[in-house]
Amino acid sequence: CLDANGDHRLNAADAADPSKVPDFNADFSHDAQDAAFLRGIDIPLDAVKQAEACKSGSKRAPEYLVAHGFLESSDVDCDSGKQAVLLVGVGGGVVNLRDREDAAGVRSVIDALQKAYDDREVQTIGVIAGPAIVGAQNVHTAMEEWMTNAVRVYLDRFACLRVLLLGHSHGAITADVIASRLEGEYSARIIQVVDVDRVETLYIGDVLSRPKQVRIFNIYEKNDAVLAGAPYDAPNVANWNASEEMAPRDGQDGGPLIKANHTTIDNSKSVRNAIVGEVMALP
């Protein structure tokens, strides 16, 4: 729905008038800083899917949302040696991020990480996304391109900013792709990638690109008969089989605790605590 000039592509031409560009960085302005999110991409759209997603009353968007401080400004201060972290969470089955139930498990992990960093007086920016742009010709490669550029925009804008990437299910693939494309230039500023039960079934984007330098914390379970993650053997990967961890039977809706499966593992308190402990132990 960002195709301002109607050419069925998302690119710099849609940012010709920055005042009409959405407030992508949630700083309450519509300006060149927002235009930068469009100026680094070229994403072909499918006219039919685009029309369906963008019609009046549709609830098929947004698939990207700045969630810093409940939509407070996402600017950070890099003066006097201050630290800052960009927390990127990519859910596995996102429809409309205005609905706080969308990507609820990933949101809860990002919230917990944000609190842990805040307790250390480290500034944070929180971003939540889905693994797909539903109006694109290829929904998954579109989000890979969008998110890679979005993270790059933030890293270039704030010299003190580092980034933590976390994804669940298809979102874990998105996180891996972002890190693999950025690590050549920014590896020292990528804290870690956290993959939570990464699955490739029905994913039509880039399933081959994974970081080779950046550390990966790969969490998986083997309780789900249809969808389940897997260990990944590489020098930069720490694997954890979380099959014995407990999660609410109904995910974000609660219920009795049972062994985590693919749809509930991101709602597991013990998994969330393990991720926070792992991340906060890193430099």
XYZ file of C-alpha atoms in Angstrom:
283
model
C 0.000 0.000 0.000
C 3.087 2.228 -0.216
C 2.958 2.339 -4.031
C 2.381 6.091 -4.227
C 2.852 6.407 -8.001
C 0.835 3.318 -8.940
C 3.539 1.564 -10.961
C 3.241 -1.674 -8.963
C 6.764 -1.375 -7.554
C 8.062 -0.166 -4.221
C 11.146 1.969 -4.708
C 12.577 5.471 -4.441
C 9.956 6.883 -6.804
C 7.348 6.323 -4.083
C 9.296 8.672 -1.820
C 9.401 11.601 -4.242
C 7.467 13.667 -1.694
C 8.789 12.660 1.755
C 5.952 14.485 3.492
C 3.556 11.879 2.084
C 5.635 8.876 3.147
C 4.420 6.961 6.239
C 6.199 7.585 9.533
C 8.293 4.430 9.278
C 10.604 5.262 12.190
C 7.827 6.457 14.519
C 9.370 9.827 15.288
C 6.096 11.689 14.581
C 7.448 13.267 11.383
C 7.125 12.440 7.686
C 10.464 13.381 6.197
C 13.671 12.274 4.490
C 14.422 9.832 7.316
C 11.243 7.972 6.400
C 11.948 8.229 2.666
C 15.211 6.342 3.240
C 13.236 3.168 3.933
C 11.940 3.274 0.333
C 15.049 4.612 -1.367
C 17.059 1.446 -0.832
C 14.592 -1.063 -2.283
C 13.029 -2.139 -5.562
C 10.198 -4.595 -4.886
C 7.825 -5.696 -7.678
C 4.172 -5.974 -6.653
C 1.360 -8.188 -7.903
C -1.465 -5.903 -9.049
C -4.256 -8.268 -7.974
C -2.780 -9.115 -4.574
C -1.887 -5.467 -4.051
C -5.455 -4.331 -4.735
C -6.859 -6.956 -2.390
C -4.450 -6.090 0.431
C -4.966 -2.355 0.080
C -8.709 -2.135 -0.455
C -10.782 -0.138 2.003
C -11.380 -2.079 5.204
C -8.647 -4.617 4.551
C -6.838 -5.953 7.582
C -3.884 -7.351 5.655
C -1.401 -4.729 6.826
C 0.895 -3.501 8.228
C 3.515 -6.227 8.159
C 6.191 -3.930 9.664
C 5.837 -1.858 12.805
C 8.132 0.181 15.021
C 7.211 -0.872 18.518
C 9.726 1.183 20.491
C 8.234 2.381 23.746
C 4.682 1.826 22.509
C 5.267 3.916 19.390
C 7.369 6.600 21.045
C 10.110 8.120 18.904
C 12.676 5.585 17.738
C 15.574 8.039 17.787
C 18.533 7.207 20.022
C 21.327 9.379 21.393
C 24.866 8.330 20.453
C 26.642 11.122 22.329
C 29.141 10.537 25.156
C 29.631 6.848 24.543
C 25.987 5.873 24.993
C 24.955 2.410 23.820
C 21.897 1.450 21.797
C 20.437 -1.779 20.430
C 17.958 -2.347 17.620
C 15.751 -5.304 18.566
C 14.190 -6.876 15.471
C 11.527 -9.541 15.947
C 10.022 -11.347 12.944
C 6.908 -13.417 13.619
C 6.038 -16.523 11.677
C 2.376 -15.915 10.843
C 1.652 -12.217 10.675
C -1.493 -10.718 9.151
C -1.937 -7.269 10.681
C 0.498 -5.998 13.294
C -2.018 -3.432 14.528
C -3.576 -6.451 16.222
C -1.391 -7.021 19.274
C -2.220 -10.745 19.149
C -0.247 -10.943 15.905
C 3.290 -12.216 16.599
C 2.414 -12.154 20.320
C 5.165 -14.596 21.282
C 7.863 -12.718 19.391
C 6.599 -9.439 20.849
C 6.893 -10.869 24.361
C 10.525 -11.870 23.770
C 11.388 -8.465 22.301
C 9.640 -6.782 25.250
C 11.668 -8.882 27.706
C 14.912 -8.062 25.903
C 13.988 -4.395 25.847
C 13.414 -4.419 29.602
C 16.707 -6.226 30.228
C 18.605 -3.647 28.188
C 16.710 -0.788 29.807
C 17.764 -2.126 33.215
C 21.362 -1.763 32.005
C 20.636 1.765 30.756
C 21.119 0.685 27.149
C 18.811 2.476 24.717
C 16.636 0.297 22.509
C 14.556 0.505 19.368
C 12.018 -2.285 18.906
C 10.827 -3.381 15.467
C 8.261 -6.116 14.822
C 7.669 -7.561 11.359
C 6.177 -10.490 9.532
C 8.010 -12.706 7.027
C 5.908 -11.593 4.039
C 4.631 -8.535 2.156
C 1.306 -9.856 0.946
C 0.959 -7.579 -2.090
C 4.337 -8.497 -3.581
C 5.025 -10.813 -6.496
C 7.120 -12.946 -4.156
C 5.875 -12.276 -0.652
C 8.944 -13.606 1.148
C 11.747 -12.167 -0.991
C 9.969 -8.809 -0.740
C 10.158 -8.826 3.048
C 13.751 -10.026 2.954
C 14.629 -6.980 0.864
C 12.513 -4.578 2.905
C 13.902 -5.695 6.256
C 17.506 -5.820 5.094
C 17.226 -2.240 3.940
C 15.363 -1.152 7.090
C 18.087 -2.547 9.354
C 20.762 -0.967 7.178
C 18.998 2.408 7.391
C 19.065 2.274 11.194
C 22.702 1.136 11.393
C 23.819 3.898 9.038
C 21.778 6.513 10.894
C 23.056 5.758 14.391
C 26.753 4.966 14.764
C 26.340 3.556 18.293
C 23.533 1.173 17.305
C 23.966 -2.597 17.301
C 21.292 -5.079 16.256
C 19.777 -8.292 17.615
C 17.690 -10.297 15.117
C 15.098 -12.819 16.284
C 12.619 -14.807 14.227
C 10.088 -17.582 14.749
C 9.180 -20.151 12.056
C 9.345 -18.419 8.649
C 10.474 -15.304 10.496
C 13.673 -17.105 11.478
C 14.524 -17.454 7.786
C 13.968 -13.722 7.333
C 16.294 -13.001 10.259
C 18.964 -15.298 8.812
C 18.745 -13.651 5.398
C 19.032 -10.146 6.864
C 22.145 -11.089 8.831
C 23.732 -12.936 5.905
C 23.301 -9.919 3.642
C 24.590 -7.399 6.174
C 27.364 -9.268 7.961
C 29.993 -8.427 5.340
C 29.794 -4.756 6.285
C 28.231 -4.807 9.745
C 29.231 -8.118 11.392
C 30.796 -6.366 14.389
C 27.484 -4.618 15.033
C 25.235 -7.696 14.819
C 24.984 -9.102 18.342
C 23.333 -12.379 17.435
C 20.610 -14.046 15.417
C 18.065 -16.071 17.403
C 16.190 -18.663 15.355
C 13.128 -20.098 17.101
C 11.947 -23.295 15.397
C 12.934 -22.250 11.894
C 10.892 -24.105 9.246
C 11.158 -23.872 5.464
C 7.874 -25.554 4.486
C 5.839 -23.255 2.159
C 8.569 -20.584 2.239
C 9.271 -19.290 -1.279
C 12.113 -16.912 -0.501
C 15.834 -17.452 0.127
C 16.273 -20.586 2.260
C 19.981 -20.935 1.517
C 21.477 -17.733 2.915
C 22.519 -18.032 6.546
C 25.129 -16.022 8.455
C 28.636 -17.439 8.360
C 30.280 -15.013 10.819
C 27.507 -13.797 13.100
C 26.601 -16.039 16.032
C 23.292 -17.948 15.732
C 21.322 -19.303 18.698
C 19.229 -22.000 17.026
C 16.302 -23.186 19.161
C 14.132 -26.060 17.943
C 11.606 -28.644 19.152
C 10.644 -32.132 18.000
C 7.134 -32.383 19.454
C 5.261 -31.150 16.397
C 4.584 -33.933 13.918
C 4.117 -31.568 10.965
C 6.251 -28.500 11.636
C 9.430 -28.619 13.664
C 12.826 -27.009 13.576
C 16.142 -28.816 13.334
C 19.733 -28.527 14.539
C 22.078 -26.675 12.246
C 25.729 -27.710 12.131
C 28.039 -24.737 11.619
C 30.935 -23.222 13.621
C 28.959 -20.078 14.457
C 25.828 -21.898 15.671
C 24.765 -22.893 19.180
C 21.882 -25.402 19.003
C 19.318 -26.016 21.749
C 16.714 -28.753 21.616
C 13.858 -27.198 23.620
C 11.508 -30.166 23.246
C 11.248 -30.575 27.025
C 10.282 -26.945 27.626
C 6.715 -26.126 28.576
C 4.378 -23.616 26.949
C 0.695 -22.655 27.296
C -1.424 -25.126 25.333
C -3.213 -22.278 23.514
C -0.144 -20.114 22.961
C -0.780 -16.430 23.674
C -4.316 -17.338 24.781
C -2.983 -19.311 27.727
C -4.208 -22.700 28.891
C -2.426 -25.436 30.847
C 1.286 -25.928 30.336
C 2.257 -28.710 27.949
C 5.440 -29.484 26.050
C 6.117 -26.731 23.529
C 5.275 -27.332 19.892
C 5.883 -25.236 16.808
C 2.996 -22.836 17.353
C 3.589 -22.337 21.090
C 7.365 -22.405 21.542
C 7.629 -18.641 21.156
C 5.125 -18.286 24.015
C 7.167 -20.468 26.388
C 8.345 -18.533 29.449
C 11.380 -20.764 29.880
C 12.370 -20.319 26.230
C 11.916 -16.573 26.555
C 14.053 -16.505 29.706
C 16.730 -18.611 28.021
C 16.896 -16.200 25.097
C 17.198 -13.186 27.392
C 19.901 -14.920 29.439
C 21.820 -15.917 26.318
C 21.673 -12.447 24.771
C 22.523 -10.561 27.953
C 25.587 -12.751 28.519
C 27.061 -11.568 25.208
C 29.309 -8.511 24.925
